[in-house]
């Protein structure tokens, strides 16, 4: 332990002062004044002890200092005389003694606090240890109790499982006994049945032999009678056939004569109709389809072949085709946008400078294909998108020369005979017979396409076609794209039972009625109502000229659904 006490700097010591190895703070022991001074110090120390200046008893350090002081005070006197101390030395010695006394009797609060802290820490540690030991003992008792409960529960579970197993085994034994008893009864019953069956079998064999003999006798009698009956019937049949052949020859002669008369009358009537159609500019359904096929073949073998064979022309055509496709896909139901895109498409087809004629017709073909592909994708999914596409198509039909024939040819290529409508013949326009694959393409089918997908795609394309008939244009279009063609379309459709039996027919008719049915009633009035009545009858009663019960659309699921839509659409038009 270290102490500090204020002290004044020591005075300078004479150079001739000598000290011993053991410090006496420079105080000679043989001075008379030393004894007096030490006696005064001891008396003052005793008086201070008696008066209670010290608060507590000196510890080991203080005792040690007191022993040192005693040693200092009891030093042996030197054997030689020392010079007399000066007043400064005396003062220094007094200060040292006072400092030593203060150090010996000093009371240190830190040491006392440290001792108290040690004692308090020991007490707290003992208390914490006691509490921890008590908690540990309590947790051990609780764990022992839980273990005892779990052990008891496990024993109870094992006991219950053992009892359940015993009951189960007892039940299995009982069921096994019942099964063995039942098997025994079945075996016994089967044994008696077998014995009785053997007896019955023997009886049956005896009866069978008797029956076989009787049957043989009856069979011989029957064959004899049948032979006689056959001979009689053959004779009657020979006579009847001779009579029928005679009647058939007479009937065939009459039918041939009547057919020749009807054929002559039909030819005369057709000749008159041909003359009338030529005067009016009308064509038959087959002539319409043949004309479309002829234009399509001309496009493929003429302009398209020329363009693909020439690198410069093919480059112009490819650039125009790439410009056409995004324009058709940007259509919205906005009048200004429709007019702007229509004008842009016209400029692309014409070109600047003007495209050569092969490129022009090749671009017309690409434009018609882009419109039809857009109809197959967008209109099939959302029928309202047919309006803007049909309006652009109508604008192009009125502005682009030759686009009507091109669009009609591509329409019949994508939809088969349904735009006319007509049953596609087995030969092409030039009389060449169709191969199975070529005929499938001519019918409008695509690879990997099912009947439902084909019907939906054709209905989307035809919806655009019917919307073009109703579109507002500045100048009249070709007859195939005018609204009067709608009456011709329905008349041709109702005159062909083969078309009405297809699942595509009700889908196409529903699209036509949905687009222009109400407007057609306003134009043709009662005549249109009669036509709708005939169509309604084909959807509810049957198709005229077809087998009984053959309804519009046939028996397929898509045909039935489309037939119901046609009925509802006709009822809606009649309710207006």
GROMACS .gro file of C-alpha atoms in nm, residues 366-547:
model
  182
  366UNK     CA    1  -4.928  -1.079  -9.992
  367UNK     CA    2  -5.172  -0.808  -9.876
  368UNK     CA    3  -5.472  -1.041  -9.915
  369UNK     CA    4  -5.286  -1.318  -9.730
  370UNK     CA    5  -5.192  -1.082  -9.444
  371UNK     CA    6  -5.557  -0.972  -9.405
  372UNK     CA    7  -5.683  -1.331  -9.404
  373UNK     CA    8  -5.417  -1.446  -9.156
  374UNK     CA    9  -5.511  -1.156  -8.929
  375UNK     CA   10  -5.876  -1.263  -8.957
  376UNK     CA   11  -5.789  -1.624  -8.872
  377UNK     CA   12  -5.598  -1.523  -8.557
  378UNK     CA   13  -5.767  -1.211  -8.417
  379UNK     CA   14  -6.128  -1.249  -8.534
  380UNK     CA   15  -6.139  -1.612  -8.426
  381UNK     CA   16  -6.045  -1.500  -8.074
  382UNK     CA   17  -6.242  -1.172  -8.065
  383UNK     CA   18  -6.519  -1.116  -8.323
  384UNK     CA   19  -6.530  -0.737  -8.262
  385UNK     CA   20  -6.190  -0.702  -8.430
  386UNK     CA   21  -6.356  -0.793  -8.763
  387UNK     CA   22  -6.492  -0.436  -8.801
  388UNK     CA   23  -6.163  -0.243  -8.847
  389UNK     CA   24  -6.011  -0.522  -9.057
  390UNK     CA   25  -6.318  -0.537  -9.287
  391UNK     CA   26  -6.324  -0.157  -9.327
  392UNK     CA   27  -5.958  -0.150  -9.433
  393UNK     CA   28  -6.029  -0.438  -9.672
  394UNK     CA   29  -6.324  -0.251  -9.823
  395UNK     CA   30  -6.111   0.063  -9.866
  396UNK     CA   31  -5.840  -0.137 -10.043
  397UNK     CA   32  -6.094  -0.317 -10.266
  398UNK     CA   33  -6.219   0.020 -10.387
  399UNK     CA   34  -5.876   0.177 -10.441
  400UNK     CA   35  -5.643  -0.098 -10.566
  401UNK     CA   36  -5.697  -0.224 -10.919
  402UNK     CA   37  -5.711  -0.603 -10.939
  403UNK     CA   38  -5.733  -0.649 -10.563
  404UNK     CA   39  -6.093  -0.778 -10.579
  405UNK     CA   40  -5.997  -1.079 -10.794
  406UNK     CA   41  -5.681  -1.140 -10.588
  407UNK     CA   42  -5.859  -1.120 -10.253
  408UNK     CA   43  -6.142  -1.346 -10.378
  409UNK     CA   44  -5.890  -1.604 -10.501
  410UNK     CA   45  -5.696  -1.603 -10.171
  411UNK     CA   46  -6.025  -1.615  -9.973
  412UNK     CA   47  -6.134  -1.931 -10.159
  413UNK     CA   48  -5.784  -2.074 -10.107
  414UNK     CA   49  -5.795  -2.023  -9.728
  415UNK     CA   50  -6.166  -2.113  -9.675
  416UNK     CA   51  -6.229  -2.369  -9.951
  417UNK     CA   52  -6.573  -2.356 -10.111
  418UNK     CA   53  -6.742  -2.175  -9.818
  419UNK     CA   54  -6.708  -1.818  -9.957
  420UNK     CA   55  -6.913  -1.918 -10.268
  421UNK     CA   56  -7.067  -2.149 -10.115
  422UNK     CA   57  -7.019  -2.464 -10.320
  423UNK     CA   58  -6.928  -2.829 -10.286
  424UNK     CA   59  -6.570  -2.853 -10.410
  425UNK     CA   60  -6.568  -3.077 -10.719
  426UNK     CA   61  -6.325  -3.369 -10.761
  427UNK     CA   62  -6.139  -3.184 -11.042
  428UNK     CA   63  -5.963  -2.848 -11.058
  429UNK     CA   64  -6.068  -2.557 -11.281
  430UNK     CA   65  -5.873  -2.702 -11.574
  431UNK     CA   66  -6.022  -3.052 -11.533
  432UNK     CA   67  -5.718  -3.197 -11.354
  433UNK     CA   68  -5.827  -3.451 -11.089
  434UNK     CA   69  -5.730  -3.359 -10.733
  435UNK     CA   70  -5.494  -3.577 -10.536
  436UNK     CA   71  -5.608  -3.645 -10.176
  437UNK     CA   72  -5.364  -3.385 -10.039
  438UNK     CA   73  -5.448  -3.126 -10.307
  439UNK     CA   74  -5.821  -3.175 -10.249
  440UNK     CA   75  -5.770  -3.130  -9.874
  441UNK     CA   76  -5.598  -2.797  -9.940
  442UNK     CA   77  -5.869  -2.697 -10.188
  443UNK     CA   78  -6.128  -2.763  -9.915
  444UNK     CA   79  -5.945  -2.511  -9.694
  445UNK     CA   80  -5.793  -2.755  -9.443
  446UNK     CA   81  -5.452  -2.698  -9.291
  447UNK     CA   82  -5.202  -2.953  -9.159
  448UNK     CA   83  -5.269  -3.074  -8.803
  449UNK     CA   84  -5.603  -2.890  -8.787
  450UNK     CA   85  -5.902  -3.057  -8.620
  451UNK     CA   86  -6.265  -3.019  -8.718
  452UNK     CA   87  -6.339  -2.771  -8.437
  453UNK     CA   88  -6.034  -2.556  -8.521
  454UNK     CA   89  -6.121  -2.564  -8.892
  455UNK     CA   90  -6.479  -2.454  -8.827
  456UNK     CA   91  -6.369  -2.169  -8.598
  457UNK     CA   92  -6.102  -2.047  -8.843
  458UNK     CA   93  -6.338  -2.049  -9.144
  459UNK     CA   94  -6.605  -1.871  -8.938
  460UNK     CA   95  -6.353  -1.596  -8.846
  461UNK     CA   96  -6.253  -1.544  -9.211
  462UNK     CA   97  -6.617  -1.542  -9.328
  463UNK     CA   98  -6.711  -1.292  -9.057
  464UNK     CA   99  -6.465  -1.046  -9.212
  465UNK     CA  100  -6.612  -1.122  -9.558
  466UNK     CA  101  -6.969  -1.055  -9.442
  467UNK     CA  102  -6.856  -0.737  -9.263
  468UNK     CA  103  -6.698  -0.615  -9.589
  469UNK     CA  104  -7.043  -0.647  -9.751
  470UNK     CA  105  -7.184  -0.407  -9.491
  471UNK     CA  106  -6.887  -0.165  -9.490
  472UNK     CA  107  -6.927   0.200  -9.587
  473UNK     CA  108  -6.736   0.278  -9.909
  474UNK     CA  109  -6.717   0.577 -10.140
  475UNK     CA  110  -6.772   0.378 -10.458
  476UNK     CA  111  -6.951   0.044 -10.522
  477UNK     CA  112  -6.737  -0.269 -10.492
  478UNK     CA  113  -6.737  -0.577 -10.712
  479UNK     CA  114  -7.059  -0.786 -10.698
  480UNK     CA  115  -6.894  -1.054 -10.481
  481UNK     CA  116  -6.844  -0.792 -10.203
  482UNK     CA  117  -7.180  -0.613 -10.215
  483UNK     CA  118  -7.463  -0.670  -9.967
  484UNK     CA  119  -7.702  -0.830 -10.226
  485UNK     CA  120  -7.453  -1.118 -10.240
  486UNK     CA  121  -7.576  -1.211  -9.890
  487UNK     CA  122  -7.914  -1.322 -10.034
  488UNK     CA  123  -7.734  -1.527 -10.300
  489UNK     CA  124  -7.514  -1.684 -10.032
  490UNK     CA  125  -7.809  -1.802  -9.820
  491UNK     CA  126  -7.999  -1.925 -10.127
  492UNK     CA  127  -7.701  -2.130 -10.245
  493UNK     CA  128  -7.639  -2.266  -9.895
  494UNK     CA  129  -7.999  -2.380  -9.846
  495UNK     CA  130  -7.994  -2.549 -10.189
  496UNK     CA  131  -7.699  -2.774 -10.096
  497UNK     CA  132  -7.785  -3.044  -9.835
  498UNK     CA  133  -7.423  -3.165  -9.845
  499UNK     CA  134  -7.308  -2.824  -9.718
  500UNK     CA  135  -7.579  -2.794  -9.452
  501UNK     CA  136  -7.480  -3.128  -9.301
  502UNK     CA  137  -7.126  -3.006  -9.228
  503UNK     CA  138  -7.032  -2.863  -8.886
  504UNK     CA  139  -6.883  -2.556  -9.061
  505UNK     CA  140  -7.220  -2.450  -9.210
  506UNK     CA  141  -7.393  -2.338  -8.885
  507UNK     CA  142  -7.077  -2.154  -8.775
  508UNK     CA  143  -7.064  -1.960  -9.103
  509UNK     CA  144  -7.440  -1.894  -9.108
  510UNK     CA  145  -7.432  -1.769  -8.751
  511UNK     CA  146  -7.150  -1.526  -8.841
  512UNK     CA  147  -7.356  -1.399  -9.140
  513UNK     CA  148  -7.672  -1.355  -8.932
  514UNK     CA  149  -7.480  -1.186  -8.650
  515UNK     CA  150  -7.317  -0.937  -8.891
  516UNK     CA  151  -7.595  -0.862  -9.142
  517UNK     CA  152  -7.911  -1.050  -9.036
  518UNK     CA  153  -8.091  -0.746  -8.893
  519UNK     CA  154  -7.992  -0.521  -9.183
  520UNK     CA  155  -8.104  -0.784  -9.437
  521UNK     CA  156  -8.448  -0.796  -9.276
  522UNK     CA  157  -8.478  -0.420  -9.315
  523UNK     CA  158  -8.387  -0.449  -9.684
  524UNK     CA  159  -8.576  -0.760  -9.798
  525UNK     CA  160  -8.855  -0.773  -9.538
  526UNK     CA  161  -9.094  -1.068  -9.572
  527UNK     CA  162  -8.879  -1.247  -9.827
  528UNK     CA  163  -8.591  -1.253  -9.579
  529UNK     CA  164  -8.830  -1.378  -9.309
  530UNK     CA  165  -8.931  -1.668  -9.536
  531UNK     CA  166  -8.567  -1.753  -9.597
  532UNK     CA  167  -8.499  -1.745  -9.220
  533UNK     CA  168  -8.802  -1.971  -9.165
  534UNK     CA  169  -8.654  -2.224  -9.406
  535UNK     CA  170  -8.319  -2.205  -9.229
  536UNK     CA  171  -8.488  -2.244  -8.889
  537UNK     CA  172  -8.665  -2.553  -9.017
  538UNK     CA  173  -8.334  -2.711  -9.123
  539UNK     CA  174  -8.203  -2.648  -8.770
  540UNK     CA  175  -8.505  -2.791  -8.589
  541UNK     CA  176  -8.678  -3.042  -8.823
  542UNK     CA  177  -8.413  -3.151  -9.073
  543UNK     CA  178  -8.240  -3.067  -9.397
  544UNK     CA  179  -8.454  -3.107  -9.705
  545UNK     CA  180  -8.316  -3.359  -9.951
  546UNK     CA  181  -8.112  -3.531  -9.679
  547UNK     CA  182  -8.199  -3.849  -9.482
   0.00000   0.00000   0.00000
